[in-house]
Backbone as a ProteinNet text record, in pm:
[ID]
protein_1_A
[PRIMARY]
XXXXXXXXXXXXXXXXXXXXXXXXXXXXXXXXXXXXXXXXXXXXXXXXXXXXXXXXXXXXXXXXXXXXXXXXXXXXXXXXXXXXXXXXXXXXXXXXXXXXXXXXXXXXXXXXXXXXXXXXXXXXXXXXXXXXXXXXXXXXXXXXXXXXXXXXXXXXXXXXXXXXXXXXXXXXXXXXXXXXXXXXXXXXXXXXXXXXXXXXXXXXXXXXXXXXXXXX
[TERTIARY]
1978.4	1894.5	1956.2	2088.4	2160.1	2192.4	2226.3	2259.7	2137.5	2013.3	1896	1870.4	1894.2	1867.1	1962.9	2089.9	2190.5	2148.8	2097.2	2072.5	1950.5	1847.8	1729.1	1764.7	1863.2	1907.2	1968.8	2055.7	2125.8	2020.1	1924.5	1821.4	1746.9	1708.9	1639.7	1716.5	1848.3	1931.7	1945.5	1958.9	1974.6	1847	1729.3	1605.8	1572.8	1622.4	1591.5	1692.3	1817.9	1928.2	1884.5	1821.8	1783.8	1686.8	1598	1508.5	1566.1	1664.7	1753.1	1820.2	1882.6	1961.6	1866.5	1744.5	1652.2	1608.3	1591.7	1537	1648.8	1778.4	1891.2	1903.8	1901.7	1922.8	1808.9	1683.7	1584	1604.5	1651.7	1676.9	1787.1	1887.9	2004.6	1963.4	1868.8	1814.9	1744.2	1669.6	1602.8	1701.8	1811.1	1900.2	1986.9	1993.4	2069.8	2003.4	1872.2	1810.9	1663	1589.1	1443.6	1413.4	1493.8	1459.5	1487.6	1574.5	1608.6	1505.2	1420	1317.6	1206.5	1158.2	1041.3	927.4	814.2	705	656.7	608.6	542.5	426.7	412.9	300	352.9	469.5	522.3	561.9	575.8	613.5	746.4	835.7	973.9	974.7	900.6	907.3	850.7	732.3	671.6	766.1	836.1	937.6	1043.4	1087.1	1186.9	1145.5	1016.8	960.6	957.4	913.1	893	1035.3	1133.9	1268.4	1318.6	1286.3	1328.5	1268.7	1132.8	1071.3	1122.1	1154	1206.4	1341.1	1424.4	1562.8	1539.8	1445.5	1426.4	1375.2	1283.2	1242.7	1342.5	1433.2	1546.7	1640.4	1655.6	1747.3	1693.3	1560.8	1494.4	1527.1	1483.2	1505.5	1648.4	1744.9	1884.7	1908.6	1859	1880.4	1826.7	1710.6	1646.6	1727.3	1770.5	1849.8	1979.3	2044.1	2166.6	2165.5	2068.6	2054.8	1950.2	1869.3	1744.5	1794.7	1879.7	1923.7	2001.1	2074.6	2147.3	2056.9	1938.4	1848.6	1771.5	1739.8	1680.8	1776.9	1904.1	1997.2	2019.4	2026	2038.2	1930.9	1803.7	1679.6	1686.9	1713.8	1720.6	1832.1	1942.9	2062.6	2018.1	1945	1897.3	1807.6	1711.1	1616.6	1675.6	1775.9	1845.8	1930	1984.2	2061.8	1972.7	1844.9	1738.3	1698.8	1682.7	1644	1759.4	1885.2	1989.2	2013	1976.1	1985.1	1891.2	1769.8	1669.9	1691.2	1785.7	1815.4	1872.3	1825.7	1875.9	1932.4	2002	2066.8	1952.3	1973.7	1867.3	1849.1	1731.8	1691.4	1687.2	1760.2	1759.4	1623.8	1593.2	1472	1473.8	1594.7	1613.5	1582.3	1610.7	1568.1	1424.6	1345.5	1197.1	1143	1200.4	1157.6	1187.2	1310	1338.6	1249.2	1209.5	1110.5	984.2	928.8	805	824.1	938.2	962.8	972.9	1025.9	1030.5	892.4	794	657.9	591.5	628.4	577.3	626	754.2	816.8	740.7	671.7	611.8	483	434.3	336	380.7	508.7	575.9	595.9	607.2	648.9	763	748.1	856.4	847.3	762.3	740.5	646.4	633.7	559.9	418.3	348	211.8	185.5	281.1	278.6	288.2	385.3	402.1	275.3	223.9	102.3	-16.2	-25.7	-130.7	-128.4	-2.9	29.4	-18.6	5.1	-32.7	-189.1	-253.3	-403.7	-452.6	-389.4	-425.3	-413.7	-308.3	-299.7	-370.6	-439	-527.8	-434.6	-329.8	-226.7	-251	-348	-385.6	-268.2	-202.2	-96.9	13.9	62.3	153.5	101.5	-25.6	-84	-87.1	-119.4	-120.4	11.7	111.8	251.9	306.9	269.2	320.3	259.2	131.3	51.5	85.6	136.4	181	305.5	391.4	514.1	526.5	437.5	435.9	399.5	304.5	266.9	392.7	469.7	586	695.6	714.7	816	778.5	652	598.5	540	426	350.8	433.6	494	565.3	699	771.7	908.9	915.3	836.2	843.6	740	609.5	515.4	526.3	568.8	586.3	701.4	810.3	917.3	875.2	806	771.4	671.6	576	477.2	534.4	660.8	720.1	764.2	782.6	825	710.3	587.9	472.7	478.2	437.8	460	338.9	218.5	89.9	43.2	-20.7	-80	-205.5	-281.8	-389	-340.6	-231.7	-174.6	-116	-45	7.1	-109.3	-209.2	-321.3	-391.1	-400.9	-448.5	-355.9	-229.7	-135.9	-146.3	-161.3	-173.6	-311.2	-407.9	-536	-512.9	-449.7	-413.7	-319.7	-228	-137.1	-219.9	-311.3	-399.1	-484.9	-535.8	-612.8	-539.5	-406.8	-329.8	-324.4	-303.7	-299.5	-426.2	-547.9	-675.1	-692.7	-639.4	-648.1	-576.5	-443.5	-366.3	-437.1	-489.7	-558.4	-678.7	-744.9	-864.5	-825.4	-721.6	-664.9	-625.2	-552.5	-508.2	-626.2	-725.2	-848	-918.7	-914.5	-984.4	-903.8	-781.1	-703.3	-693.5	-753.7	-734	-827.2	-786.6	-864.9	-1007.6	-1105	-1249.8	-1298.8	-1213.6	-1254.5	-1222.5	-1163.5	-1107	-1217.4	-1194.3	-1276.1	-1197.4	-1171.4	-1093.2	-1145.5	-1279.3	-1342.1	-1313.5	-1319.8	-1280	-1138.9	-1054.3	-904.5	-883.2	-954	-943.3	-992.9	-1100.6	-1168	-1061	-1000.5	-905.7	-786.5	-740.3	-626	-651.4	-777.3	-806.1	-800.8	-863.5	-859.8	-729.6	-636	-498.2	-419.9	-458.6	-396.3	-440	-566.7	-626.6	-568.6	-557.1	-501.2	-361.5	-282.3	-133.6	-125.4	-213.2	-222.8	-259.3	-360.8	-404.1	-289.5	-214.6	-93	10.3	28.3	130.4	97.1	-34.4	-87.4	-44.3	-29.8	10.7	144.7	234.5	360	358.7	253.6	235.6	210.9	157.2	121.4	231.9	347.1	465.7	514.2	541.9	607.5	756.9	801	943.4	1034.9	987.8	1079	1145	1092.4	1144.5	1261	1281.1	1392.6	1500.3	1610.7	1733.4	1730.1	1742.8	1739.2	1875.1
-938.2	-1055.3	-1160.3	-1194.7	-1297	-1243.8	-1128.4	-1066.3	-1081.5	-1041.4	-1057.2	-1196.8	-1303.4	-1441.9	-1477	-1441	-1468.9	-1410	-1300.3	-1219.6	-1286.8	-1317.5	-1396.3	-1529.6	-1587.9	-1718	-1705.1	-1600.9	-1576.8	-1543.1	-1463	-1431.8	-1548.4	-1648.6	-1764.7	-1843.8	-1861.8	-1943.4	-1874.5	-1739.3	-1670.6	-1691.2	-1691.3	-1694.4	-1844.3	-1939.3	-2072.9	-2141.7	-2071.1	-2113.4	-2151.1	-2060.7	-2072	-2194.8	-2216.3	-2333.1	-2456.4	-2470.2	-2597.9	-2624.2	-2516	-2527	-2572.8	-2515.3	-2548.4	-2685.3	-2741.2	-2876.8	-2972	-2942.7	-3029.2	-3029.4	-2911.2	-2902.3	-2984.2	-2974.2	-3042.8	-3197.2	-3250.1	-3382.4	-3435.2	-3349.2	-3368.2	-3388.6	-3307.2	-3305.6	-3441.7	-3484.1	-3611.3	-3733.4	-3732.1	-3834.7	-3837.7	-3748.8	-3737	-3813.9	-3846.8	-3919.7	-3889.6	-3977.3	-3955.9	-3840	-3826.8	-3724.4	-3579.8	-3568	-3444.6	-3394	-3481.7	-3443.1	-3374.8	-3255.6	-3175.2	-3197.8	-3250.1	-3281.3	-3141.3	-3145.2	-3021.8	-2977.8	-2844.3	-2790.9	-2756.6	-2784.3	-2760.3	-2609.8	-2546.3	-2405.2	-2384.1	-2477	-2454.4	-2464.1	-2556.7	-2559.3	-2442	-2380.4	-2259	-2150.3	-2135.5	-2031.3	-2046.8	-2155.9	-2185.6	-2142.6	-2177.6	-2136.1	-1985.6	-1917.5	-1778.8	-1709.3	-1760.8	-1709.9	-1736	-1843.6	-1876.1	-1776.6	-1759.4	-1666.5	-1521.1	-1467	-1337.7	-1339.2	-1441.7	-1434.1	-1436.6	-1509.2	-1527.9	-1385.2	-1332.8	-1190.5	-1089.9	-1093.1	-993.7	-1021.9	-1152.4	-1190.5	-1138.3	-1142.6	-1098.6	-957.7	-877.8	-733.2	-700	-760.7	-735.8	-757.5	-875.7	-920.5	-812.3	-764.7	-666	-545.4	-496.5	-371.4	-395.5	-511.1	-537	-559.8	-629.5	-663.5	-583.4	-518	-468.1	-357.3	-269.7	-165.5	-227.9	-334.2	-408.3	-466.7	-528.9	-591	-493.3	-379.5	-272.9	-232.7	-197.1	-158.3	-250.2	-379.6	-480.8	-491	-465.7	-476.4	-352.4	-234.1	-118.2	-125	-183.9	-187.9	-298	-396.4	-491.2	-423.5	-348.6	-286.1	-178.1	-111.4	-11	-71.1	-202.3	-261.8	-315.9	-361.5	-397.3	-279.5	-166	-44.3	-9.7	-12.3	28.9	-81	-197.5	-302.4	-281.7	-225.7	-196	-79.5	10.6	133.4	92.8	181	157.8	289.3	280.7	394.9	480.6	618.1	707.1	675.3	689.3	663.4	785.8	792.9	907.8	919.9	1046.2	1073.1	1027.9	1025.8	985.1	832.6	755.2	615.4	598.2	681.1	678.1	713.2	815.8	863	754.2	695.1	589	472.9	435.3	319.6	339.2	456.4	493	507.4	555.3	578.4	426.2	337.3	198.6	147.6	186.7	139.5	218.9	344.6	422	381.7	347.5	292	176.9	106.6	-20.4	16.9	141.8	204.9	261.6	301.9	370.4	272.3	321.5	243.7	156.1	20.2	-69.7	-132.8	-76.6	-130.7	-252.1	-324.6	-449.8	-434.8	-335.4	-307.5	-277.7	-211	-182.2	-303	-399.2	-518.7	-611.2	-598.7	-688.8	-633.1	-511.9	-451.1	-484.2	-493.1	-530.6	-673.7	-758.8	-904.8	-917.1	-819.9	-824.4	-788.6	-672.3	-627.8	-739.3	-824.3	-934.6	-1049.1	-1048.4	-1164.9	-1292.4	-1267.3	-1377.9	-1448.1	-1535.6	-1594.1	-1666.7	-1751	-1823.2	-1730.4	-1631.3	-1544.9	-1455.2	-1419.5	-1341.3	-1427.9	-1561.3	-1649.4	-1664.1	-1683.2	-1696.6	-1561.5	-1455.7	-1331.3	-1299.1	-1325	-1286.3	-1374.5	-1496.8	-1590.8	-1539.3	-1481.1	-1436.3	-1283.9	-1218	-1065.6	-1025.4	-1099.4	-1054.4	-1061.9	-1157.3	-1151.5	-1040.4	-1024.5	-935.2	-791.2	-758.1	-633.1	-593.4	-656.9	-631.5	-650.9	-759.7	-784.8	-707.8	-717.6	-664.3	-517.2	-458.7	-307.9	-234.7	-275	-205.1	-232.8	-353.7	-385.8	-310.4	-276.6	-204.8	-58.2	0.5	141.7	171.7	80.4	105.4	108.1	55.6	66.8	198.2	285.9	428.5	530.8	467	560.8	588.9	707.3	759.8	752.5	748.7	740.6	607.1	571.4	435.2	428.1	529	521.6	493.4	557.7	544.8	399.1	355.2	222.3	111.4	132	36.8	41.5	171.4	189.8	118.9	132.6	72.8	-81.1	-132.3	-285.8	-326.4	-249	-287.5	-279.3	-180.2	-158.6	-277	-305.6	-426.3	-554.5	-577.3	-688.5	-681.4	-564.4	-541.6	-581.4	-542.8	-571.4	-719.9	-790.1	-943.6	-1003.2	-943.5	-995.7	-956.7	-842.1	-799.8	-902.2	-940.2	-1033.8	-1174.2	-1209.9	-1341.8	-1336.5	-1225.9	-1218.3	-1222.6	-1165.9	-1168.5	-1315.4	-1378	-1505.7	-1608.8	-1602.5	-1678.8	-1669.6	-1543.8	-1509.8	-1566.7	-1623.1	-1682.5	-1826.3	-1887	-2034.7	-2106.5	-2234.8	-2306.5	-2326.6	-2317.3	-2328.9	-2206.5	-2112.5	-1990.2	-1874.7	-1877.9	-1763.4	-1655.8	-1526.6	-1435.4	-1295.1	-1245.6	-1133.6	-1003.2	-997.3	-887.3	-878.9	-988.6	-1002.3	-961.1	-1004	-976.5	-822.8	-760.3	-626.5	-538.9	-594.3	-525.9	-523.4	-634.5	-655.5	-569.2	-559	-478.5	-333.1	-279.8	-147.6	-137.4	-216.6	-201.3	-196.3	-283.4	-294.4	-157.1	-88.1	36.7	141.7	140.3	229.7	206.2	81.9	53	90.9	89.7	127	277.8	350.2	488	545.8	472.6	510.1	486.4	387.3	360	460.8	509.7	619.2	750.5	781.6	904.8	916.3	802.8	794.7	862	868.3	920.4	1072.1	1140	1283.3	1304.6	1200.9	1221.3	1179.4	1150.1	1111.7	1227.8	1221.5	1320.5	1312.3	1399.7	1390.9	1424	1480.7	1536.6	1418	1292.7	1185.4	1123.1	1174.4	1114	1220.2	1168.3	1261.3	1313.3	1444.4	1508.4	1489.1
1261.5	1287.2	1371.1	1322.5	1400.7	1541.4	1549.4	1682	1772.2	1720.8	1803.2	1844	1762.4	1797.1	1912.3	1905.2	2003.4	2133.2	2136.6	2256.1	2326.9	2238.2	2295.9	2355.2	2291.5	2340.6	2476.5	2483.6	2622.6	2727.1	2683.4	2785.2	2837.4	2741.2	2785.9	2875.7	2842.3	2933.9	3062.6	3059.6	3192.8	3285.1	3211.9	3291.7	3332.8	3257.9	3296.6	3384	3390.6	3472.6	3612.9	3693.6	3830.1	3840.5	3741.7	3748.4	3747.6	3661.8	3650.6	3779.7	3836	3953.7	4067.9	4069.2	4181	4176	4066.3	4050.5	4089.5	4052.5	4083.1	4240.9	4299	4438	4512.9	4467.9	4535.1	4526.2	4408.6	4396.7	4483.1	4495.6	4572.7	4724.3	4765.8	4900	4929.1	4825.2	4838.6	4849.8	4785.9	4771.8	4904.4	4986.9	5114.6	5220.6	5201.2	5306.5	5321.1	5379.6	5388.8	5488	5592.8	5689.5	5631.5	5537.7	5475.7	5375.3	5334.9	5225.7	5292.2	5232.3	5282.4	5183.8	5232	5132.4	5085.2	4966.7	4912.5	4992.9	5016.4	5092.3	5228.4	5278	5407.3	5405.3	5522.3	5529.5	5474.4	5505.2	5449.7	5305.2	5238.7	5101.8	5043.4	5101.2	5045	5050.8	5161.4	5182.8	5082.3	5048.4	4950.9	4814	4800.9	4655.8	4640	4755.6	4756	4726.9	4799.6	4795.4	4651.6	4577.7	4456.7	4353.6	4377.4	4289.8	4296.6	4416.4	4429.6	4371.7	4396.7	4331.6	4175.6	4125.4	3979.7	3924.7	3994.6	3958	3962.1	4057.5	4070.4	3947.7	3915.4	3815	3688.7	3660.1	3526.1	3519.5	3630.2	3623.4	3599	3652.6	3627.6	3484.8	3436.3	3298.9	3199	3223.8	3138	3140.7	3263.3	3259.2	3193	3202.7	3132.8	2997.3	2939.1	2799.3	2718.9	2790.5	2724	2612.9	2650.3	2566.8	2445.7	2471.7	2361.1	2269.3	2320.1	2231.7	2139.2	2193.8	2117.2	2019	2047.4	1949.8	1832.4	1882.6	1783.7	1680	1728.5	1641.6	1556.4	1603.3	1517.1	1415.9	1444.6	1365.3	1255.8	1283.9	1176.6	1081.5	1143.6	1054.9	961.8	1031.5	941.6	826.3	856.7	752.6	641	685.3	578	497.4	557	486.3	377.1	432	343.5	229.9	251.8	154.3	48	70.6	-27.6	-107.7	-59.3	-138.4	-274.5	-375.4	-516	-558.7	-664.5	-743.8	-789.9	-783.8	-837	-993.6	-1035	-1170.5	-1258.4	-1367.5	-1461	-1534.4	-1544.3	-1612.1	-1758.5	-1819.3	-1956.5	-1965.7	-1858	-1858	-1875.5	-1798.7	-1798.3	-1935.1	-1990	-2126.6	-2228.9	-2221.5	-2320.6	-2311.6	-2186.8	-2172	-2241.3	-2224.9	-2291.1	-2448.9	-2483.6	-2626.2	-2690	-2619.3	-2678.2	-2708.5	-2616.7	-2643.3	-2765.8	-2772.9	-2870.9	-3009.2	-3016.2	-3128.2	-3203.9	-3124.3	-3177.6	-3266.6	-3244.2	-3322.1	-3458.9	-3452	-3568.4	-3676.6	-3803.1	-3921.6	-3890.7	-3915	-3883.1	-3750.9	-3670.4	-3537	-3543.7	-3423.6	-3418	-3451.5	-3413.6	-3440.8	-3583.1	-3643.9	-3792.6	-3871	-3830.3	-3894.7	-3885	-3757.4	-3733.7	-3828.9	-3832.9	-3913.7	-4067.5	-4106.1	-4245.5	-4273.6	-4171.5	-4187.8	-4192.2	-4113.6	-4122.5	-4254.3	-4308.7	-4438.1	-4547.6	-4528	-4625.5	-4586.2	-4484.8	-4426	-4421.2	-4366.5	-4345.7	-4205.2	-4204.2	-4071.8	-4000.4	-4075.1	-4012	-3949.6	-4021.9	-3953.9	-3850.5	-3861.3	-3747.8	-3617.7	-3633.2	-3523	-3455.7	-3533.2	-3492.2	-3434	-3493.1	-3430.4	-3298.3	-3288.1	-3168.7	-3042.3	-3072.3	-2978.4	-2902.9	-2972.6	-2899.7	-2871.1	-2927.6	-2910.8	-2771.8	-2707.5	-2571.7	-2486.3	-2499.8	-2405.5	-2444.6	-2578.6	-2631.2	-2608.2	-2627.7	-2613	-2486.2	-2462	-2339	-2202.8	-2200.6	-2073.8	-2065.3	-2174.4	-2177.4	-2183.9	-2267.5	-2282	-2203.8	-2217.9	-2137.3	-1986.1	-1956.8	-1816.1	-1755.3	-1827.7	-1780.7	-1768.5	-1871.3	-1860.8	-1739	-1718	-1617.9	-1470	-1446.8	-1323.7	-1284	-1389.8	-1362.1	-1333.1	-1336	-1296.7	-1152.6	-1115.4	-966.2	-885.1	-941.1	-866.2	-863	-745.1	-737.5	-838.2	-862.1	-958.3	-1098.8	-1140.8	-1262.6	-1282.9	-1178.7	-1179.7	-1193.1	-1133.2	-1136.9	-1281	-1335.1	-1464.7	-1576.2	-1552.7	-1650.7	-1638.7	-1522.1	-1525	-1598.5	-1579.5	-1651.4	-1805.1	-1847.6	-1999.9	-2045.1	-1962.9	-2005.9	-2018.5	-1927	-1940.3	-2054.4	-2087.7	-2208.2	-2331.8	-2336.2	-2460.7	-2469.8	-2364.8	-2366.9	-2434.9	-2376.9	-2436.1	-2581.1	-2621.6	-2760.1	-2855.4	-2811.9	-2892.3	-2889.5	-2771.2	-2770.1	-2860.8	-2863.9	-2958.9	-3108.3	-3133.9	-3278.4	-3308.6	-3210.6	-3231	-3263	-3173.8	-3193.7	-3326.1	-3381.1	-3488.4	-3617.5	-3594.9	-3698	-3698	-3599.8	-3579	-3684.3	-3728.5	-3820.2	-3766.4	-3846.3	-3821.3	-3736	-3709	-3634.1	-3706.6	-3822.7	-3892.8	-3921.4	-3874.1	-3889.4	-3894.2	-4018.8	-4028.6	-3973.2	-3960.3	-3905.3	-3750.7	-3686.2	-3547.1	-3519.1	-3606.3	-3609.1	-3622.4	-3709.6	-3728.8	-3615.4	-3549.8	-3430	-3317.3	-3289	-3188.1	-3209.8	-3341.7	-3372.4	-3341.9	-3368.1	-3337.1	-3190	-3117.8	-2969.6	-2918.2	-2970.6	-2928.4	-2936.7	-3057.6	-3071.7	-2975.3	-2946.8	-2854.2	-2715.6	-2677	-2537.6	-2525.4	-2630.3	-2620.7	-2613	-2698.9	-2683.3	-2548.1	-2486.4	-2350.6	-2252.7	-2273.1	-2188.9	-2188.5	-2317.7	-2337.6	-2274	-2269.8	-2210.4	-2059.5	-1996.3	-1856.6	-1826.1	-1936.5	-1910.4	-1871	-1930.9	-1895.2	-1748.9	-1677.1	-1530.6	-1440.3	-1485.7	-1396.5	-1320	-1199.7	-1119.3	-1146.3	-1235.2	-1274.9	-1157	-1051.7	-949.5	-882.3	-890.7	-821.6	-892.9	-1019.3	-1094.2	-1118.5	-1159.7	-1177.5	-1313.9	-1325.1	-1460.4	-1530
[MASK]
++++++++++++++++++++++++++++++++++++++++++++++++++++++++++++++++++++++++++++++++++++++++++++++++++++++++++++++++++++++++++++++++++++++++++++++++++++++++++++++++++++++++++++++++++++++++++++++++++++++++++++++++++++++++

């Protein structure tokens, strides 16, 4: 990128150089005396302008021939460097499996969903509110968010985003059902059921991953 800017600067200086020189020469002619000045529109002035334009065009052609290939090479080199900068280390298939297993563990005994379900069974509104306030970040963003990045098709990635959003709404629904003056355990249970369904649907996407793009 820097090389390209430098080359473009040199090209602009090279192209404008004759213009600056022409203006200076014309002013010098004016300063030498009244008789030496040629009003604009005279034949001599027009011939001088035509000569300048031809020299300028020749200069541009020479400039393009001289620097054109260098400019193209610099642009390609910059693009190539950017591509290499974006290259990452190959991802192991085990890493993909582990990320989805981390989501699956939340449904297992001792996992976050199991603990939340226990609080619902106990109708512990206060702890459900506190749990759901932090669980969206700990589970949906940290674990589901990591796992969905390993999906390989655009359709599955979009589906995963929708399911992640659904999990957020499920947790919000449970939280609202536990707030003072809004407490409704049936609402909380309904959202808990939907939460489990959304997580299971998310886990089903693992089966659709093209494992050939990962290192075994």
